[in-house]
Structure formats: structure tokens, C-alpha cells
Coordinates of C-alpha atoms in Angstrom, one line a residue:
Chain A
M1 CA 100.1 136.4 89.4
E2 CA 98.5 139.7 90.0
K3 CA 100.4 142.9 90.2
D4 CA 98.4 144.7 92.7
N5 CA 100.3 145.8 95.8
Y6 CA 99.5 144.1 99.0
D7 CA 98.9 146.4 102.0
I8 CA 101.1 144.9 104.8
L9 CA 99.1 146.8 107.4
E10 CA 96.3 144.3 106.8
H11 CA 98.4 141.3 107.7
E12 CA 97.4 139.6 111.0
L13 CA 101.0 139.7 112.2
V14 CA 101.3 143.5 111.9
P15 CA 99.9 145.3 114.9
K16 CA 98.5 148.8 114.6
H17 CA 101.1 151.5 114.2
V18 CA 100.3 155.2 114.9
V19 CA 102.6 158.1 114.5
L20 CA 102.4 160.4 117.5
S21 CA 102.0 164.2 117.0
K22 CA 104.6 166.5 118.5
E23 CA 102.5 167.4 121.5
E24 CA 101.6 163.7 122.1
S25 CA 105.3 162.8 122.0
K26 CA 106.2 165.5 124.4
K27 CA 103.5 164.4 126.8
L28 CA 104.6 160.8 126.6
L29 CA 108.3 161.6 127.2
K30 CA 107.3 163.6 130.2
R31 CA 105.1 160.9 131.6
L32 CA 107.7 158.2 131.2
K33 CA 110.5 160.5 132.2
V34 CA 112.8 159.4 129.4
K35 CA 114.6 160.8 126.4
P36 CA 113.5 159.6 123.0
Y37 CA 116.6 157.4 122.6
N38 CA 115.7 155.5 125.7
L39 CA 112.6 154.1 124.0
P40 CA 112.9 150.9 121.9
W41 CA 113.8 151.8 118.3
I42 CA 112.4 151.1 114.9
R43 CA 114.3 151.7 111.8
A44 CA 113.0 154.2 109.2
S45 CA 113.6 151.5 106.6
D46 CA 111.2 149.2 108.4
P47 CA 108.4 148.2 105.9
V48 CA 105.7 149.5 108.2
C49 CA 107.5 152.8 108.8
K50 CA 107.8 153.3 105.0
R51 CA 104.1 152.4 104.6
I52 CA 102.8 154.9 107.1
G53 CA 105.5 157.5 106.2
A54 CA 107.2 157.8 109.6
K55 CA 110.3 159.9 109.5
P56 CA 113.3 159.6 111.9
G57 CA 112.8 161.5 115.1
S58 CA 109.1 160.7 115.5
I59 CA 107.6 158.3 117.9
I60 CA 105.3 155.5 116.9
K61 CA 102.6 154.1 119.2
I62 CA 102.1 150.4 118.7
I63 CA 98.9 148.8 119.8
R64 CA 99.6 145.2 120.3
K65 CA 97.2 142.3 120.9
S66 CA 98.7 140.6 123.9
P67 CA 97.9 137.0 125.0
T68 CA 98.3 138.0 128.6
A69 CA 97.0 141.5 128.9
G70 CA 94.4 141.8 126.1
I71 CA 95.7 145.0 124.5
T72 CA 99.0 146.6 125.3
V73 CA 100.6 149.8 124.1
Y74 CA 104.2 150.0 123.2
Y75 CA 106.3 152.9 121.9
R76 CA 109.2 152.9 119.4
F77 CA 111.4 155.8 118.4
V78 CA 112.1 156.0 114.7
I79 CA 115.9 156.1 114.0
P80 CA 117.5 156.5 110.6
G81 CA 118.8 153.3 109.0
Chain B
M1 CA 75.3 138.5 137.6
K2 CA 76.9 141.7 136.7
L3 CA 79.6 143.6 138.4
S4 CA 78.2 146.8 139.9
K5 CA 79.6 150.2 139.2
Y6 CA 80.9 150.4 142.7
F7 CA 83.1 147.3 142.4
V8 CA 84.3 148.3 138.9
K9 CA 85.4 151.6 140.3
K10 CA 87.1 149.9 143.3
L11 CA 89.0 147.6 141.0
R12 CA 90.1 150.5 138.8
N13 CA 91.2 152.5 141.8
E14 CA 93.4 149.7 142.8
G15 CA 95.0 149.7 139.4
V16 CA 93.7 146.4 138.2
S17 CA 93.9 146.3 134.4
E18 CA 90.9 146.6 132.2
Y19 CA 91.6 143.1 130.8
V20 CA 91.3 141.5 134.2
I21 CA 88.1 143.4 134.9
R22 CA 86.6 142.3 131.7
K23 CA 87.6 138.7 132.3
L24 CA 86.1 138.8 135.8
Q25 CA 82.9 140.2 134.4
E26 CA 82.7 137.4 131.8
K27 CA 83.2 134.8 134.5
L28 CA 80.6 136.3 136.7
S29 CA 78.0 136.5 134.0
T30 CA 77.8 132.7 134.0
Y31 CA 76.4 132.7 137.5
Q32 CA 72.9 133.6 138.4
E33 CA 73.1 135.5 141.6
I34 CA 75.9 136.1 144.1
P35 CA 75.3 137.8 147.4
T36 CA 77.1 141.1 147.8
K37 CA 79.1 139.8 150.7
V38 CA 80.6 137.0 148.6
L39 CA 81.1 139.4 145.7
K40 CA 83.0 141.8 147.9
K41 CA 85.3 138.9 149.0
I42 CA 85.8 137.9 145.3
V43 CA 86.8 141.5 144.4
E44 CA 89.1 141.8 147.3
K45 CA 90.8 138.5 146.4
V46 CA 91.2 139.6 142.8
I47 CA 92.9 142.8 143.9
E48 CA 95.2 140.9 146.2
K49 CA 96.1 138.4 143.5
Y50 CA 96.6 141.1 140.9
N51 CA 98.9 143.1 143.1
S52 CA 101.0 140.1 144.2
A53 CA 101.5 139.2 140.5
L54 CA 102.9 142.6 139.7
I55 CA 106.7 143.0 139.2
E56 CA 108.2 145.5 141.6
P57 CA 110.4 148.3 140.3
S58 CA 114.1 147.2 139.7
E59 CA 113.2 143.5 140.0
N60 CA 115.7 141.4 137.9
I61 CA 113.2 140.0 135.5
G62 CA 115.9 139.1 133.0
V63 CA 117.4 136.7 135.5
V64 CA 114.0 135.2 136.2
T65 CA 113.4 134.7 132.5
A66 CA 116.8 133.2 132.0
Q67 CA 116.1 130.6 134.7
S68 CA 112.6 130.0 133.6
V69 CA 113.7 129.2 130.0
G70 CA 117.1 127.7 130.9
E71 CA 116.0 125.0 133.3
P72 CA 113.3 123.5 131.1
G73 CA 115.7 123.8 128.2
T74 CA 118.0 121.3 129.8
Q75 CA 115.2 118.8 129.8
M76 CA 114.7 119.1 126.1
T77 CA 115.5 116.0 124.2
L78 CA 117.9 116.3 121.3
R79 CA 115.5 114.5 119.0
T80 CA 115.6 116.9 116.1
F81 CA 113.3 115.6 113.4
H82 CA 109.7 115.2 113.7
F83 CA 107.0 114.5 111.2
V84 CA 104.1 116.9 111.0
G85 CA 100.8 115.9 109.7
V86 CA 100.0 112.8 107.7
K87 CA 102.3 113.4 104.8
E88 CA 105.8 114.0 106.1
L89 CA 107.2 117.5 106.0
N90 CA 110.4 117.8 107.8
V91 CA 110.6 120.5 110.4
T92 CA 113.4 121.1 112.8
L93 CA 112.2 121.1 116.4
G94 CA 113.5 120.9 119.9
L95 CA 116.7 122.4 121.1
P96 CA 118.3 122.9 117.7
R97 CA 115.3 125.0 116.6
L98 CA 115.3 127.0 119.9
I99 CA 119.0 127.8 119.5
E100 CA 118.2 128.8 115.9
I101 CA 115.5 131.3 117.0
F102 CA 117.5 132.9 119.9
D103 CA 120.7 133.0 117.8
A104 CA 118.8 134.9 115.2
R105 CA 120.1 132.8 112.3
N106 CA 119.6 134.2 108.9
K107 CA 117.8 131.2 107.5
P108 CA 116.0 128.5 109.5
S109 CA 117.4 125.0 108.6
T110 CA 113.9 123.9 107.5
P111 CA 111.9 126.9 106.3
T112 CA 108.2 126.2 106.0
M113 CA 105.1 128.2 105.3
I114 CA 101.5 127.8 106.2
V115 CA 99.3 129.2 103.4
P116 CA 95.6 129.5 104.1
L117 CA 93.4 130.0 101.0
K118 CA 90.5 132.2 100.1
K119 CA 86.9 130.9 100.2
P120 CA 86.2 128.7 97.2
Y121 CA 89.7 127.2 97.3
S122 CA 89.8 126.5 101.0
Q123 CA 86.6 124.4 101.0
S124 CA 87.5 121.7 98.5
K125 CA 90.6 119.5 98.4
D126 CA 90.8 119.4 94.6
K127 CA 90.7 123.2 94.3
A128 CA 93.3 123.5 97.1
M129 CA 95.5 120.9 95.3
K130 CA 95.3 122.9 92.1
V131 CA 96.6 126.0 93.9
A132 CA 99.3 124.0 95.6
I133 CA 100.6 122.7 92.3
K134 CA 100.6 126.2 90.9
L135 CA 102.7 127.4 93.9
E136 CA 105.3 124.7 93.7
E137 CA 108.5 125.7 92.0
L138 CA 109.0 123.8 88.8
L139 CA 112.4 123.6 87.2
V140 CA 113.4 122.2 83.8
E141 CA 115.1 119.4 85.7
D142 CA 111.8 118.2 87.1
I143 CA 110.2 117.4 83.7
L144 CA 113.1 115.4 82.2
T145 CA 113.6 111.7 82.2
D146 CA 117.3 112.2 81.5
H147 CA 119.9 114.7 80.4
E148 CA 123.4 114.5 79.0
T149 CA 126.2 116.5 77.5
D150 CA 127.4 115.4 74.1
E151 CA 131.1 116.2 74.2
N152 CA 131.7 115.5 70.5
A153 CA 129.1 117.7 69.1
M154 CA 129.3 120.1 72.1
E155 CA 125.7 120.0 72.9
V156 CA 123.4 119.6 75.9
I157 CA 120.7 117.0 75.3
L158 CA 117.4 117.0 77.2
Y159 CA 115.0 114.1 77.2
L160 CA 111.5 115.2 78.1
D161 CA 109.2 113.3 80.4
K162 CA 105.8 113.4 78.8
D163 CA 103.9 112.2 81.8
A164 CA 105.5 114.6 84.2
M165 CA 104.8 117.5 81.7
K166 CA 101.2 116.5 81.5
S167 CA 100.6 116.2 85.2
R168 CA 102.3 119.6 85.8
D169 CA 100.5 121.1 82.9
V170 CA 103.6 122.2 80.9
K171 CA 103.4 122.5 77.2
V172 CA 106.3 121.9 74.9
K173 CA 105.6 125.3 73.4
D174 CA 106.2 127.1 76.8
L175 CA 109.4 125.2 77.3
K176 CA 110.6 126.2 73.9
A177 CA 109.9 129.8 74.6
L178 CA 111.7 129.6 77.9
L179 CA 114.8 128.0 76.4
Q180 CA 114.9 130.5 73.6
K181 CA 115.6 133.2 76.1
I182 CA 119.1 131.8 77.0
K183 CA 121.7 133.9 75.4
N184 CA 124.3 132.7 72.9
V185 CA 122.7 129.3 72.2
K186 CA 120.8 127.6 69.5
V187 CA 117.9 125.3 70.4
L188 CA 117.4 122.4 68.1
Y189 CA 114.4 120.1 68.0
S190 CA 114.3 116.8 66.0
E191 CA 111.1 116.4 64.0
S192 CA 110.9 112.7 64.4
D193 CA 111.2 112.6 68.2
P194 CA 109.6 115.7 69.9
S195 CA 110.8 114.6 73.3
V196 CA 114.4 115.3 72.5
I197 CA 115.7 118.9 72.7
R198 CA 119.3 119.7 71.8
I199 CA 120.9 122.9 72.9
S200 CA 124.1 123.9 71.1
P201 CA 126.1 127.0 72.1
L202 CA 127.0 129.5 69.4
Q203 CA 130.5 130.0 70.8
Q204 CA 133.3 127.5 71.2
L205 CA 133.1 126.2 74.8
N206 CA 135.3 123.8 76.8
I207 CA 133.8 120.9 78.6
K208 CA 133.7 122.8 81.9
Q209 CA 131.7 125.6 80.4
L210 CA 129.4 123.2 78.7
N211 CA 128.6 121.5 82.1
K212 CA 128.0 125.0 83.5
L213 CA 125.5 125.7 80.7
K214 CA 123.8 122.4 81.4
D215 CA 123.4 123.3 85.1
R216 CA 122.0 126.6 84.1
V217 CA 119.4 125.0 81.8
L218 CA 118.4 122.5 84.4
N219 CA 117.8 125.1 87.0
L220 CA 115.6 127.3 84.9
K221 CA 112.3 128.0 86.6
I222 CA 109.3 127.2 84.4
K223 CA 106.7 128.3 86.9
G224 CA 105.7 128.5 90.5
I225 CA 107.3 130.5 93.3
S226 CA 111.0 130.2 93.7
G227 CA 112.0 128.6 97.0
I228 CA 108.8 126.6 97.4
R229 CA 110.1 123.1 96.9
R230 CA 107.2 121.0 98.0
T231 CA 103.7 121.5 99.0
V232 CA 101.3 119.4 101.1
V233 CA 97.6 120.1 101.3
R234 CA 96.3 119.7 104.9
R235 CA 92.9 119.8 106.4
V236 CA 92.5 122.0 109.5
D237 CA 89.5 121.6 111.7
K238 CA 88.5 124.8 113.5
E239 CA 87.0 125.1 116.9
D240 CA 83.5 126.1 115.6
G241 CA 83.2 122.8 113.7
T242 CA 84.1 124.2 110.3
F243 CA 87.2 123.2 108.4
E244 CA 89.5 124.5 105.7
W245 CA 92.2 123.2 103.5
V246 CA 95.5 124.9 103.9
I247 CA 98.8 124.4 102.1
A248 CA 102.0 123.6 104.0
T249 CA 105.1 124.2 102.1
E250 CA 108.8 123.2 102.2
G251 CA 110.8 126.3 101.5
S252 CA 109.6 129.8 102.2
N253 CA 109.1 132.9 100.1
L254 CA 106.8 135.4 101.8
K255 CA 107.3 138.2 99.4
D256 CA 106.1 136.4 96.4
M257 CA 103.4 134.4 98.3
L258 CA 101.7 137.7 99.1
K259 CA 101.2 138.3 95.4
V260 CA 99.2 135.2 94.7
P261 CA 95.5 136.0 94.4
E262 CA 94.1 132.7 95.6
V263 CA 95.9 132.9 98.9
D264 CA 94.4 134.5 102.0
R265 CA 97.2 136.9 102.2
N266 CA 96.4 138.3 105.7
R267 CA 97.0 135.0 107.3
V268 CA 100.1 133.7 105.4
Y269 CA 102.6 132.5 107.9
T270 CA 106.3 131.5 107.7
N271 CA 108.8 130.3 110.3
D272 CA 111.5 132.4 108.7
I273 CA 111.9 135.3 111.1
F274 CA 114.2 137.4 108.9
E275 CA 111.8 137.1 106.0
V276 CA 109.0 138.4 108.2
Y277 CA 111.2 141.2 109.4
N278 CA 112.1 142.2 105.8
V279 CA 108.5 142.1 104.5
L280 CA 106.3 142.9 107.5
G281 CA 108.5 144.8 109.8
I282 CA 110.0 144.4 113.3
E283 CA 106.8 144.1 115.2
A284 CA 105.6 141.2 113.1
A285 CA 109.0 139.6 113.5
R286 CA 108.6 139.9 117.3
I287 CA 105.3 138.0 117.1
V288 CA 106.9 135.3 115.0
I289 CA 109.8 134.9 117.5
I290 CA 107.3 134.4 120.3
R291 CA 105.1 132.0 118.3
E292 CA 108.0 129.9 117.1
A293 CA 109.7 129.7 120.5
M294 CA 106.4 128.8 122.3
K295 CA 105.7 126.2 119.7
V296 CA 109.0 124.5 120.3
L297 CA 108.5 124.6 124.1
E298 CA 104.9 123.4 124.0
D299 CA 105.8 120.6 121.6
Q300 CA 108.3 119.3 124.1
G301 CA 105.7 119.4 126.8
L302 CA 107.5 122.2 128.7
D303 CA 105.3 124.7 130.5
V304 CA 107.1 128.0 130.2
N305 CA 105.1 131.1 130.8
I306 CA 104.7 133.2 127.6
K307 CA 105.7 136.3 129.4
H308 CA 109.3 135.1 129.6
I309 CA 109.4 134.5 125.8
M310 CA 107.8 138.0 125.3
L311 CA 110.6 139.6 127.3
I312 CA 113.2 137.8 125.2
A313 CA 111.5 138.8 122.0
D314 CA 111.3 142.4 123.2
A315 CA 115.0 142.4 124.1
M316 CA 115.9 140.9 120.7
T317 CA 113.9 143.5 118.8
R318 CA 114.7 146.5 120.9
T319 CA 117.1 148.2 118.5
G320 CA 114.7 147.9 115.5
K321 CA 116.8 145.0 114.2
I322 CA 116.8 141.4 115.2
K323 CA 119.6 140.9 117.6
Q324 CA 120.7 137.5 118.8
I325 CA 121.0 136.6 122.5
G326 CA 124.7 136.1 122.9
R327 CA 128.1 137.7 122.3
H328 CA 127.2 139.4 119.0
G329 CA 123.8 140.6 120.1
I330 CA 122.5 141.8 123.4
V331 CA 125.6 141.1 125.5
G332 CA 127.9 142.4 122.8
E333 CA 126.3 145.8 122.9
K334 CA 126.8 146.4 126.6
P335 CA 128.9 149.5 127.0
S336 CA 130.8 148.2 130.0
P337 CA 134.1 146.6 129.2
L338 CA 134.2 144.7 132.5
A339 CA 130.7 143.2 131.8
K340 CA 131.9 142.1 128.4
A341 CA 135.1 140.6 129.8
A342 CA 133.1 138.7 132.4
F343 CA 131.0 137.0 129.8
E344 CA 133.4 135.6 127.2
I345 CA 137.0 136.0 125.8
T346 CA 138.1 137.9 128.9
T347 CA 141.6 138.9 127.7
K348 CA 140.5 140.2 124.3
H349 CA 137.9 142.5 125.8
L350 CA 140.4 143.8 128.4
Y351 CA 143.0 144.5 125.8
D352 CA 140.5 146.3 123.6
A353 CA 139.4 148.4 126.6
A354 CA 143.0 149.2 127.5
I355 CA 143.9 150.2 123.9
R356 CA 140.9 152.5 123.6
G357 CA 141.3 153.8 127.1
A358 CA 137.7 152.8 127.9
I359 CA 135.9 154.0 131.0
D360 CA 133.6 151.7 133.0
E361 CA 130.9 153.5 134.8
L362 CA 130.1 150.6 137.0
K363 CA 126.4 150.8 136.3
G364 CA 125.6 147.2 135.6
V365 CA 125.5 144.0 137.7
A366 CA 128.6 142.1 136.6
E367 CA 130.9 145.1 137.0
N368 CA 129.9 145.9 140.5
I369 CA 130.3 142.2 141.5
I370 CA 133.8 142.3 140.1
V371 CA 134.8 145.4 142.1
G372 CA 133.0 144.2 145.2
Q373 CA 130.2 146.7 145.4
P374 CA 126.5 146.2 146.0
I375 CA 124.7 145.8 142.7
K376 CA 122.2 148.5 141.8
T377 CA 119.1 146.4 141.3
G378 CA 116.4 145.1 143.6
T379 CA 117.0 146.3 147.1
G380 CA 120.4 147.7 146.0
K381 CA 118.6 150.2 143.8
V382 CA 117.3 152.3 146.7
K383 CA 119.3 154.2 149.3
M384 CA 118.3 154.8 152.8
Y385 CA 119.4 157.7 154.9
F386 CA 119.1 157.9 158.7
D387 CA 118.4 161.2 160.2
I388 CA 120.1 160.8 163.5
M389 CA 119.1 164.3 164.8
K390 CA 115.5 163.5 164.4
Y391 CA 116.0 160.2 166.1
I392 CA 117.6 161.9 169.1
E393 CA 114.8 164.5 169.2
N394 CA 112.2 161.7 169.2
L395 CA 114.0 159.9 172.0
A396 CA 114.2 163.1 174.0
S397 CA 110.5 163.8 173.7

């Protein structure tokens, strides 16, 4: 068995996760007219969160491949835990 | 035939999604020529169909999903076991599996993995078989013909199975090295018969402890990935005419499987949702929930639209953890005590609410039905005001 670390972001089950910048987050919340807590959550201990270094309080943009709509964008709010 | 810029713009202005436009363009490209008149009608029809398929604000999609999954669910047979492929690998299917998925059980009753291989291994059966054997968990117990505890001499005696050792490529030397690692025991080999190994503890043990020691020795892992109990090599034909050999396993261990170099790690799949959650994160778990639920429904010949399952998966993963659908999951987290009481164990929820002095804001559906108010969804979401003064003014003029 090899000891090299596998990059989970390359796995086909893991969609693309992007951490939004502060301005982008503000724009998004304004557009959706919601508070960050109203978004779906993702834990800071989530393997993907750890891998991309997302801290609690930031918003992650998830670009999913959807069988019905081609590509869909989803947002999750990083919470501690 | 290509869609002209005018029509693309028209579709976009009407809010039709890019995916639909692309699909339409793909479809049109198979035709030679379409008169503009017909094309215009097609585009109009697409816009009409697209808009009628949209969900309106405050539509109760959860209820629609519940009905769309619930009704076909009643038709599901209770036949639980099913043989997949040529060689039998037991996989739970049907209603029990569906309950397992939506209840977010920690371990599926039959965990299995689908392990695709990298290029040279995926093309020949022999090579794939070799990898499969390497993956399989091999315990000391598996290479013995017999074992016993000698209660007079206080020893554990192992009788090795030469054939099994040969086929699994285990050398006596390796086994010795493994047994040597156990603490507080002496390992004895008889010179005359190398297939007998005696293990005697250094301390005085009673019979119970001796049996415990035996169990520990028998469950020692020689090689392989722990949790992978059986492997089956299977040929998968792809749509483009090529094929590959993949390994299906009984038992699942995603974390360790991702460390094996022969495995095509990007495509390893397991039906254990919590394992995917722990290794690949919540989004991957969501995809596995959808895939597993759809697989069960399709297998039973039930035609449930994938959108319903996607909604369920989104609801289950909303909090960043996998929540079951039921009293401990989604319903259990409703803030309203009346809604909780309406669902299950009415008195307990009402007592709890009374003790805590809970306040019900009457925002949900169940609460408002209990107190006899219109519910605030669908047409109840909007309010209409009538300006009587303007009405009178209009009448007068």
C-alpha cells in the first residue's frame, strides 16, 4: 500500500467547492435576501472544508452536476462543528 | 439546423435555462432545414412547456414529494434479498433498503463497494483477480484446517492449511512474524510437523482467558483491507463497446480503499452513506443518497422522478450532517411544539413545551390547522387588500 495522500477533490462524487470572497458573499446574501444562517450549512469539520481551508462564517459555492438541469449552483454556510 | 441568435435571445429573455437551450440546439442539429415559421412555433412551445413546469413560489413541494415517493412505496414488494451478477453477492433491496437510506442508519445491513481498476488491471480478468485477492481481508482463521485449546498444557494449538496458504500466498515466515507480535506469549513450532503452531501464554491464565486469547489469535489480520470480507470480479460492458473488469466487494472500507494504488480511486463507490460522509464530505453523501434511493426504486420498476429524491436528499443534508426523515431528524428539529405534538407522542411534546414555557409562533402548516387558521403556504401565503375608496371612485366616474 502506498502512503501518498489521496486528494478527495478529484473524486467523482465530490462536486466543485469554491469559497466566496467577502464581497461575493455580501452580493449573494443581498440577491437572495437572506441571512447567512438561512442558507444550508456545511460543517467546518467536513473533509472538503478542511481540504480547501474554509473557516466558519464563510460561504461556499458548490457547482453541482445535476441530472435534470445540467449544472446547478448551491450555497452552503460554514458553521463550526 | 442551428438556432438563430434571435431565438436564443428570446428563450433567454423568457428565463429558459441554458441547459434546455443547449438540449434544444442539440436536437435541432439532427434536422436538415426547418422553416422559420415552424421554428418559431417550436420555440414558443418550449417556452410554454418550460414555464408550466416551473414551481410557483410557496408551492408545497414537500407534500408533492411525500406523495410521489409514498404511493409507489406502498407497491414495493417486501422481497428483500436479490442476487446481483453471476456470482451471488447479497445486497439488501426494496423497502428495507429504502427505509435504511431515509432513516440514515449508521451502517447499511449489506455494505458493498464497487471498485474500478486502473488501466492494465481493468483489461484482463487474471490481473483483476490478483488485485481482488490482495484486497480481501485475510485472517489467521482463514488459513487453518483446525484449531483447539489444550487445557492441560494451557496452550492454543493451530493447524495450518497448506493449500489455503499457498493459494492466498501466505508464507509460514510471515505468519510467524505476525504471531510474534502478540504480547505475553511464547510461540512454539514443532520441528517434525511444520503445520502445527502452539502458542503458550507466559502468565497463568484461566480457561476463559485462554479462549479469549484464541479468539484474538484467530482474528488477527494477515493482509488485505479490514472490512472487505469477499470480492467478486465482474465484467462491465460500457456503452461505447469497450469493457472493463471491476471488483465488487462484500463489506466496505472507503478510507483504506483510497490508499490502494491499483484502484481507480476517483471512481470508487460504496453504498455506505456515512462512510462517504466521513471521507468525502456532505455533498458526496448527498449524491450517494440520491443514487442509492433511485437504484432501489428503479430496481422495483417504480417510476419516481429524480427531483423528488433530490429534494429529500437536500432536506437530509441541510444542516451539514445527515439527518434522518422522521422524529429524530427533520421533524424533530421543528421549533414549533404544536407541530411536534401533531406528529408523534403528543402528550410528551406538550408536557415538554409546558415545562419549558415554550412559545408557538404559528408559522407552520400543522400549527395553523390545529388552531383553525388558514395555512401560510400556497394561496394562503399572499394577502389581498381591497381599496374600497378607489372602487367607489371608479364607480362614480
